[in-house]
Coordinates of C-alpha atoms in Angstrom, one line a residue:
X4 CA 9.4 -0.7 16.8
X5 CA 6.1 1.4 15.9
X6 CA 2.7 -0.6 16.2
X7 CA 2.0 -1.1 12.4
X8 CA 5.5 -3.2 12.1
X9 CA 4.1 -4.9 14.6
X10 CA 0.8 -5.8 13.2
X11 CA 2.8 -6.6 10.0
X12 CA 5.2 -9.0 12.0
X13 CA 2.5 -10.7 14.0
X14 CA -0.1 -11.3 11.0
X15 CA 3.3 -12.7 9.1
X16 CA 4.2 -14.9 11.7
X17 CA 1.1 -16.3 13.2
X18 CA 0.2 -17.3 9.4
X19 CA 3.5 -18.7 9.2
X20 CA 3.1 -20.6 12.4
X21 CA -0.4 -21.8 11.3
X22 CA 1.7 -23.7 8.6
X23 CA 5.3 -24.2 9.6
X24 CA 8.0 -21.7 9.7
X25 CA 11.0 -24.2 8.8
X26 CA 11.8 -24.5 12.8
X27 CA 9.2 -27.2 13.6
X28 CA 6.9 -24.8 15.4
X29 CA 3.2 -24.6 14.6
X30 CA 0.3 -23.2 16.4
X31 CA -0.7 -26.3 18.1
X32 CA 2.7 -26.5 19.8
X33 CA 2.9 -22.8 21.2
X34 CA 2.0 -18.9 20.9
X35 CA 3.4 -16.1 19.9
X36 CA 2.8 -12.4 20.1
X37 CA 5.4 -9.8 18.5
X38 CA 4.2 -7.1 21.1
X39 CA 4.1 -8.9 24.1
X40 CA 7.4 -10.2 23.2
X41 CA 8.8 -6.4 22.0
X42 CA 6.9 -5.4 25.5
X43 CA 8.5 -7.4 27.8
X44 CA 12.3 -7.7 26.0
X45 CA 13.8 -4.2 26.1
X46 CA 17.0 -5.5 24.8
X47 CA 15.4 -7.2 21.8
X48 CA 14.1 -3.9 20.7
X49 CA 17.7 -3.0 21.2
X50 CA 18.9 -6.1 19.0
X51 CA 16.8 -5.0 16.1
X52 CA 17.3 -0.9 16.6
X53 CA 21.1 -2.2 15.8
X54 CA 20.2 -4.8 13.1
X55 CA 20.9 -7.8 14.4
X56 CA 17.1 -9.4 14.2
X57 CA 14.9 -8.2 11.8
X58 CA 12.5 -8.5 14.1
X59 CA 10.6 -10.3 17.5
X60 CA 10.6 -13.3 16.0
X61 CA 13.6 -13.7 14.6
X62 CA 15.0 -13.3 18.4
X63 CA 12.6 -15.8 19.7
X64 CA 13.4 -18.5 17.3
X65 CA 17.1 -18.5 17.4
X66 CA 17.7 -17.8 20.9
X67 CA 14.3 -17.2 22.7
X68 CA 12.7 -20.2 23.2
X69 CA 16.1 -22.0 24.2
X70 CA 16.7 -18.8 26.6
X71 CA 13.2 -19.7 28.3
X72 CA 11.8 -16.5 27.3
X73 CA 7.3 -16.2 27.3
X74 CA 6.6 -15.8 22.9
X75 CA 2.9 -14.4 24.4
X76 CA 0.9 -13.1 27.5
X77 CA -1.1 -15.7 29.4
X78 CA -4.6 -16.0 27.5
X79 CA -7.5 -17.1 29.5
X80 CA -9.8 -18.1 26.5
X81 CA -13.0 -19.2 29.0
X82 CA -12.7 -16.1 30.3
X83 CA -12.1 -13.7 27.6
X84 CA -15.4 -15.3 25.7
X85 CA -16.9 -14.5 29.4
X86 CA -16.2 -10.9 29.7
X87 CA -16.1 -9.9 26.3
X88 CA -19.6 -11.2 24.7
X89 CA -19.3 -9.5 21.8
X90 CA -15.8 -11.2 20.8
X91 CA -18.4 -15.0 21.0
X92 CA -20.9 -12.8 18.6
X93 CA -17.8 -12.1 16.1
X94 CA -16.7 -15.5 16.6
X95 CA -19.7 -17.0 15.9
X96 CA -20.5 -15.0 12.4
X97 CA -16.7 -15.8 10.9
X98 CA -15.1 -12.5 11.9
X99 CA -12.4 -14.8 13.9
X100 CA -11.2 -18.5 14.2
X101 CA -11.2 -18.5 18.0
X102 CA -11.1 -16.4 20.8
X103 CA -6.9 -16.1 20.8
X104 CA -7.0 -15.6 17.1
X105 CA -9.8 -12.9 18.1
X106 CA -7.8 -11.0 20.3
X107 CA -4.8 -10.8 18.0
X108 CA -6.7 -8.9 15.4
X109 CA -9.6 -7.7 16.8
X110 CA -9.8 -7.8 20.5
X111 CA -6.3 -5.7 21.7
X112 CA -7.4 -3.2 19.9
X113 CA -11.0 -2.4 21.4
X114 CA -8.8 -2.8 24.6
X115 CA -9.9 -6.5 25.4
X116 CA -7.5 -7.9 28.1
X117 CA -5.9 -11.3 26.8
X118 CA -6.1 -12.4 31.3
X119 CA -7.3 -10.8 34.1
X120 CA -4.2 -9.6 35.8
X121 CA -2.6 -7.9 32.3
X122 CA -1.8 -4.3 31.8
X123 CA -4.5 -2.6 29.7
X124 CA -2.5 -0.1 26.9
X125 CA -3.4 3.6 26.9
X126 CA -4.5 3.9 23.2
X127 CA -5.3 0.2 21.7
X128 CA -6.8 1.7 18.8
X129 CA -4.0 4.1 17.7
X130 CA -2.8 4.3 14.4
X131 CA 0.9 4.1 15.3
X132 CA 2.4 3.9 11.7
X133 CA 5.5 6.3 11.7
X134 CA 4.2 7.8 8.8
X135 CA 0.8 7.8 9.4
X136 CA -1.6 6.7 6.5
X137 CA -5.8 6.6 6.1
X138 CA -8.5 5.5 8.4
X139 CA -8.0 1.5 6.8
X140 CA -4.9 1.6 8.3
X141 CA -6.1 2.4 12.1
X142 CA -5.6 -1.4 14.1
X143 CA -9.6 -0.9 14.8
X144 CA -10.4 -0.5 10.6
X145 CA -12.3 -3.7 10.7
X146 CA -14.6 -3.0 13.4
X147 CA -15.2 0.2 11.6
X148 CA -16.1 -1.0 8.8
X149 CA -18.7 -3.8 10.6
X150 CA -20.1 -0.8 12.4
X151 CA -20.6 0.9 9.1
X152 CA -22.4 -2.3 7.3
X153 CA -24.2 -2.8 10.6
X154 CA -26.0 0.4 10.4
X155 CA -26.7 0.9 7.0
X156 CA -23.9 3.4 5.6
X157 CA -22.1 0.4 3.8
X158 CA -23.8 -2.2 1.3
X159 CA -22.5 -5.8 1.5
X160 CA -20.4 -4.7 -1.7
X161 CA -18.3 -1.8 -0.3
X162 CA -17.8 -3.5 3.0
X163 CA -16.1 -6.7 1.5
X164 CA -14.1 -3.9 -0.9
X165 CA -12.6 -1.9 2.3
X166 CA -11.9 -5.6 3.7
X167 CA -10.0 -6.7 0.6
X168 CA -8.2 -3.6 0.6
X169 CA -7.3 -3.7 3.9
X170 CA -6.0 -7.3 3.7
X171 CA -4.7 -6.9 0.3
X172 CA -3.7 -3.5 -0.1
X173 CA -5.4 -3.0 -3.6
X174 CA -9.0 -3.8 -5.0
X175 CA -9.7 -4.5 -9.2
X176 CA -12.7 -3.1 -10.3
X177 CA -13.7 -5.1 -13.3
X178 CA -15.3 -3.3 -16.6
X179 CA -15.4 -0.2 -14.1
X180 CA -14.7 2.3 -16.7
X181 CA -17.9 2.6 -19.2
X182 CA -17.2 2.3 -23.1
X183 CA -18.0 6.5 -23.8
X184 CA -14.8 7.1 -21.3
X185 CA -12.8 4.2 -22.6
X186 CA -13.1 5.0 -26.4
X187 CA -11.9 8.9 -25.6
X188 CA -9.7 8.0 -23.3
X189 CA -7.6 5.9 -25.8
X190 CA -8.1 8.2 -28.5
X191 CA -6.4 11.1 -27.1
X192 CA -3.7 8.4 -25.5
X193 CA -3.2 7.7 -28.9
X194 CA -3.1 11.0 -29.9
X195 CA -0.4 11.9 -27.6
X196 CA 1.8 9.4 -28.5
X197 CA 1.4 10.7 -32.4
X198 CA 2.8 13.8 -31.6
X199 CA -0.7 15.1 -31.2
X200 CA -0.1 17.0 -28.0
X201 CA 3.0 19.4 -28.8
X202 CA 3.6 20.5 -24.9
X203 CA 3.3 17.0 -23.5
X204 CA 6.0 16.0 -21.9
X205 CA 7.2 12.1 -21.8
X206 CA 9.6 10.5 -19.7
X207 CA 12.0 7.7 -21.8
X208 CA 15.2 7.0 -19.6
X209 CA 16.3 4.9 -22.1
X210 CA 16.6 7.8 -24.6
X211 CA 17.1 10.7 -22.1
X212 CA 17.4 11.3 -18.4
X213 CA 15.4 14.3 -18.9
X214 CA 12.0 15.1 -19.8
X215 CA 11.2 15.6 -23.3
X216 CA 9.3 16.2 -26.2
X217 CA 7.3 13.6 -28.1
X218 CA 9.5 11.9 -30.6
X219 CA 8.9 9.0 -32.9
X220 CA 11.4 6.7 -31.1
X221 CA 9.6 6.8 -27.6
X222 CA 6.7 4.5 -29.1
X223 CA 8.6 1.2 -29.3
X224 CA 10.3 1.6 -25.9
X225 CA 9.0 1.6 -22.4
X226 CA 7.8 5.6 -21.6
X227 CA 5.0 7.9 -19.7
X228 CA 3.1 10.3 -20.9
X229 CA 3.7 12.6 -18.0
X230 CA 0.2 14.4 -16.3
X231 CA -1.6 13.8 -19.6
X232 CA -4.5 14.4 -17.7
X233 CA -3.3 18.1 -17.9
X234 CA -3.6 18.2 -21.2
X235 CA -6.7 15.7 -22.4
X236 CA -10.5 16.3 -20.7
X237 CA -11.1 12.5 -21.9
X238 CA -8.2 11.7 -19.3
X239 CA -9.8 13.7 -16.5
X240 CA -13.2 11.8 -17.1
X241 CA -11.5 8.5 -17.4
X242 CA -9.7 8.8 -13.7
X243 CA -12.9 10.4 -12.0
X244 CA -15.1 8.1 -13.5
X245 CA -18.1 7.0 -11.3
X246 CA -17.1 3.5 -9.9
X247 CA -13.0 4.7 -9.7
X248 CA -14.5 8.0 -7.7
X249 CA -16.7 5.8 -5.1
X250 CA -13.9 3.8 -3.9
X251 CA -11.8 7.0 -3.5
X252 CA -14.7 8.5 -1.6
X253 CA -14.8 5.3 0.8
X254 CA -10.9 5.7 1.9
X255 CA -11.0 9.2 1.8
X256 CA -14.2 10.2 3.1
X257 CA -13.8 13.6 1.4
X258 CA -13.4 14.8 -2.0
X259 CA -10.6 13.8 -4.0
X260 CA -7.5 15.8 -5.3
X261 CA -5.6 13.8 -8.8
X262 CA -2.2 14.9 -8.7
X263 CA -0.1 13.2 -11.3
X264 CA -0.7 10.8 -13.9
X265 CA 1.6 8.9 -16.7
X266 CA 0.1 7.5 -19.7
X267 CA 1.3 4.3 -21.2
X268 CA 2.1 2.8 -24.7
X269 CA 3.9 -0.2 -23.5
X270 CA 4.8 -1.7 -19.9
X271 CA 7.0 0.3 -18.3
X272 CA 9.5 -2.5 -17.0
X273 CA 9.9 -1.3 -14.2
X274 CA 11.0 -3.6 -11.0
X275 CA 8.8 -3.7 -7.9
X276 CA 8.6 -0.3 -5.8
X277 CA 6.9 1.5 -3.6
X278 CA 5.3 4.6 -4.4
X279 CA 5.8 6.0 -1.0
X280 CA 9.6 6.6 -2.4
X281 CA 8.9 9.1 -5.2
X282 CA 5.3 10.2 -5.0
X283 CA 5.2 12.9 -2.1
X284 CA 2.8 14.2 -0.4
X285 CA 2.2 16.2 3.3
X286 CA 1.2 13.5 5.0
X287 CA 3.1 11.0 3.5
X288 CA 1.1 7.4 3.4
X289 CA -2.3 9.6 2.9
X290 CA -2.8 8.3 -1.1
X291 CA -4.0 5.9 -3.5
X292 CA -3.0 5.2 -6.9
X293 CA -5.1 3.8 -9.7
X294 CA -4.1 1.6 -12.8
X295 CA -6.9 1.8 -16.1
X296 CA -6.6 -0.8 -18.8
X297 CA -7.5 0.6 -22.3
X298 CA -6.9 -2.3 -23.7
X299 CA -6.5 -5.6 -23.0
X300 CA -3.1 -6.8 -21.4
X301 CA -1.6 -9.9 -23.0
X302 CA 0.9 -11.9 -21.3
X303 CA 4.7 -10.6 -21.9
X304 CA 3.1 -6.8 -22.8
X305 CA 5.2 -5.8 -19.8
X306 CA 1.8 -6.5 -17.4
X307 CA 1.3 -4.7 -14.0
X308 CA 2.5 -6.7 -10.9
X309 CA 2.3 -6.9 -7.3
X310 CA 2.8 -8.3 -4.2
X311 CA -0.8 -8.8 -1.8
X312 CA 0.1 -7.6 2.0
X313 CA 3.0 -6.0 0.9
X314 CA 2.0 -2.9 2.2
X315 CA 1.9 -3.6 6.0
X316 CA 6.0 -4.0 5.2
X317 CA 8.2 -2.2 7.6
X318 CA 8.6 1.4 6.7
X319 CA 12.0 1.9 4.6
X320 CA 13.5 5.2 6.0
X321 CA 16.1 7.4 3.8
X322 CA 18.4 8.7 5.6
X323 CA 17.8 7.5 8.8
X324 CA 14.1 10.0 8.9
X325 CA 12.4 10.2 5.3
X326 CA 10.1 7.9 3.7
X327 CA 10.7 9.4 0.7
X328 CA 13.8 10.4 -1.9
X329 CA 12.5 13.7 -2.4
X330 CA 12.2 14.3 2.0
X331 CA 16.1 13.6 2.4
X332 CA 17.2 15.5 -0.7
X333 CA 15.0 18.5 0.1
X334 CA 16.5 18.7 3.9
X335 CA 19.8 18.7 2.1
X336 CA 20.7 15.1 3.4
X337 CA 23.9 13.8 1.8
X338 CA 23.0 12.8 -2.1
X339 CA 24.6 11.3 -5.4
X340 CA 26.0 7.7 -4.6
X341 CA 24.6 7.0 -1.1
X342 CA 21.1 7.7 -1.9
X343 CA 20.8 5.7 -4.8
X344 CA 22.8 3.0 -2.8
X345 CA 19.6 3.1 -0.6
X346 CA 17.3 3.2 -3.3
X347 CA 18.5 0.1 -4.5
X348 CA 18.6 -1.4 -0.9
X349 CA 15.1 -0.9 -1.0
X350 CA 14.5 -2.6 -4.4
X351 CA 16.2 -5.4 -2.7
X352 CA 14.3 -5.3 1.1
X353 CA 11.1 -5.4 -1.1
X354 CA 11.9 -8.8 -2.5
X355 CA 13.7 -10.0 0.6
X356 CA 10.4 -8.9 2.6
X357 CA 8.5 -11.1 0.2
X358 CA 10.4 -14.1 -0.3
X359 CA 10.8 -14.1 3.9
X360 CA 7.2 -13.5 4.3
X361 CA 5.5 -15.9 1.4
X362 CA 4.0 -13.1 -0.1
X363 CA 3.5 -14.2 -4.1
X364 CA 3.6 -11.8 -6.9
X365 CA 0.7 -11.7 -8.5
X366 CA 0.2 -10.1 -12.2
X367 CA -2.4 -8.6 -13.8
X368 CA -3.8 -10.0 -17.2
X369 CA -6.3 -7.0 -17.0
X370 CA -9.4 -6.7 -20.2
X371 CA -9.9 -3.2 -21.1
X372 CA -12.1 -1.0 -18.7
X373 CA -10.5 -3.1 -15.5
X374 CA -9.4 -0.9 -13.0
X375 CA -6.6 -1.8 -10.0
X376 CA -6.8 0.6 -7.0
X377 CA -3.9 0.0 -4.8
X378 CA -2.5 1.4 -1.6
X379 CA 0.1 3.9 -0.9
X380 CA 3.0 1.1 0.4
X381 CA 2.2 -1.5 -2.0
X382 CA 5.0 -2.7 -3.4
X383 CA 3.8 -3.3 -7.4
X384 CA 6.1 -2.9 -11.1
X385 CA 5.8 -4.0 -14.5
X386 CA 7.0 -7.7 -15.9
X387 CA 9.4 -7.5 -18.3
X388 CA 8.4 -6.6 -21.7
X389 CA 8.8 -9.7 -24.2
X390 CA 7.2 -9.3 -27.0
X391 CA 6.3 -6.3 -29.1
X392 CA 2.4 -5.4 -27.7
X393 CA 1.0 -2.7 -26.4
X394 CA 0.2 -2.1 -23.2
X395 CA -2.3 1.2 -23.1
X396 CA -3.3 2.4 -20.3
X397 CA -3.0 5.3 -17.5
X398 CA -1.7 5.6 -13.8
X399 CA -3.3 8.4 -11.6
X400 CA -2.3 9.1 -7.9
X401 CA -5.0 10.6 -5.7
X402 CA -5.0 12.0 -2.0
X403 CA -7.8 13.3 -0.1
X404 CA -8.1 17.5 -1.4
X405 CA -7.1 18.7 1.8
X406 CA -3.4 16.7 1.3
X407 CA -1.0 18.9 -0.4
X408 CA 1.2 17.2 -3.5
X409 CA 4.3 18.5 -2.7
X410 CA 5.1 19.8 -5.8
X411 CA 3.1 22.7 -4.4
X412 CA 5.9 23.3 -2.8
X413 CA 8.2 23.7 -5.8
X414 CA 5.9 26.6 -7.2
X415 CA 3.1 23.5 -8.9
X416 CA 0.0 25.0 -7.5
X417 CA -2.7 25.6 -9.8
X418 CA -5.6 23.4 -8.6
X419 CA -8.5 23.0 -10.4
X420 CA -11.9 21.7 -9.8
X421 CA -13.5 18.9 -12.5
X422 CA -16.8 19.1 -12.6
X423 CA -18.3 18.1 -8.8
X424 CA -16.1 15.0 -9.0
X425 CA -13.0 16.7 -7.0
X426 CA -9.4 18.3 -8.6
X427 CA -6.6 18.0 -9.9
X428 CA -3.1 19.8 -10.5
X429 CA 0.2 18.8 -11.9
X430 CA 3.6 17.8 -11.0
X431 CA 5.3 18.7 -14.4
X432 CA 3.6 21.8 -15.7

């Protein structure tokens, strides 16, 4: 098991723990540590490699602790707080609860040693993901970020962002977009979905599996508006606009690159996902995605929802390899009814993954000009529609400029520069 599962398992569990899993364990009564455990139980790794424990944990609490096995690594807290003075200074401003809770999340990966006597990893600070991802994703992110507010290159604002994204895996940016950009923006969104645009291109599955042609019938189901940035400057201004492009700039610490965007009407109903499946890229966890209300979003309008932490989940690997769809049926990996027998698997892990790990779906009752960034991995979808309102608004999915969409790939690879904002391209056209 790669590092981030780790970090994903170990933040799960010792919140878990804090409360009570169901097994009558709780902090106060014992440790655990899903490394240390992984670490020194070779054939654990070896359980859940085979799928029979979904992870340390699960090992540990059904036959573990009755099997005598060590959940964590000796902590000397006295001296940890002794040798490491700068884990008492974190302590003492909030950044931790204690000094064990310290070395958890902060401390292993400066390379703090929990005793005396333990083995000291070659790397603490790697970013182990199997799929990689963006700096917020490296073990050490929070310590870069305090650096960064502690010497003047972030304000108080931008560091509590970065920290809400890394805990959360999205920020909102309320009123973000200014009313100029909003007004166009919906105008021409409107204008596309009148038949306005004649070589837009809309996606309706419940009319066609194929890309197609604005007709009248699309507006009362759920549709996108595919890459309508290609086709509408008000679009392009709407997803580079100023407070949208700052946050992009802060993750990506280079220029952005807007690859694909999808225009809504209504919700699109769609159950909870991860983009990481269908949205490709060279480097495959290296994006962001943003959400725009152009209106306001009333409840039952099929409103965005998503799942907070859902994005430290487990990677879900096609085909044994590939994050993504598109990855195993490139490489010519087996297709038709086993593929989207795995896509549906991962539908279902999503939930499962939730519902096991007390993440709550949150939804998003968004006033027009709101903006939702949101991570790579997190898992998000739109609530069922229910009653007949609209639901305008636009999608856009960003990587840092030197990232290559892989639609370049398939012969997509005009890229164009907006202004000094960044560029875009197109998946479709």
């Amino acid at each position: 098991m790669g590092q981030g599962v780790a970090d994903e398992v170990v933040f799960a569990v010792v919140e878990s723990v804090t409360q009570d899993n169901g097994a009558g364990l709780k902090q106060s009564d014992e440790r655990y540590d899903e490394d240390y455990y992984l670490m020194v139980n070779p054939d654990v790794v070896n359980g859940i490699a085979a799928g029979y424990f979904e992870n340390g944990y699960h090992h540990y609490r059904l036959h573990g602790r009755d099997e005598g096995r060590i959940g964590a690594p000796v902590f000397d807290a006295a001296w940890y707080c002794r040798i490491y003075p700068m884990a008492t200074t974190d302590i003492e401003s909030g950044r931790a609860r204690d000094a064990w809770d310290h070395w958890q999340r902060i401390g292993r990966y400066r390379g703090y040693l929990p005793n005396p006597g333990a083995p000291r990893p070659e790397n603490p600070s790697r970013l182990a993901a199997r799929f990689g991802g963006l700096w917020t994703d490296a073990p050490d992110a929070d310590d870069t970020i305090a650096g960064r507010h502690a010497i003047g290159v972030l304000s108080d604002a931008d560091a509590e962002l970065l920290r809400n994204w890394i805990s959360n895996g999205y920020v909102i940016l309320p009123g973000a977009i200014p009313a100029h950009l909003l007004d166009a923006a919906c105008t021409d969104l409107d204008r596309a979905y009148q038949g306005g645009m004649p070589s837009l291109l809309f996606q309706c599955l419940s009319l066609s599996p194929n890309d197609m042609p604005w007709r009248p019938e699309i507006n009362a189901r759920p549709a996108k508006a595919l890459d309508l940035h290609w086709h509408s400057q008000a679009t392009r201004d709407l997803m580079f606009a100023p407070a949208i492009l700052r946050f992009l700039h802060l993750i990506f610490e280079r220029p952005p690159l807007a690859s694909q965007s999808l225009g809504f009407l209504r919700g699109s109903g769609r159950p909870a996902h991860q983009d990481t499946a269908y949205v490709v890229y060279s480097q495959a966890r290296r994006f962001a995605a943003s959400w725009i209300a152009l209106e306001d979003v009333t409840e039952g309008a099929g409103e965005l929802a998503y799942f907070p932490g859902s994005q430290r989940a487990p990677d879900f690997v096609y085909a044994d390899r590939y994050k993504s769809l598109h990855e195993a049926m490139r490489m010519n990996i087996a297709g038709g009814n086993s593929l989207r027998e795995a896509e549906e698997e991962h539908g279902r892990t999503i939930i499962r993954h939730a519902e096991e790990h007390g993440l709550r779906e949150e939804r998003l009752l968004a006033k027009a000009g709101d903006v939702l960034i949101w991570h790579a991995d997190l898992a998000h979808g739109g609530r069922p529609i229910s009653n007949n309102a609209t639901r305008r608004s636009v999608v856009t999915h960003y990587c840092p400029a030197d990232v290559a969409p892989l639609s370049f790939e398939a012969g997509r690879c005009d890229l164009r520069r907006h202004g000094t904002s960044g560029y875009y391209s197109t998946v479709v056209y």
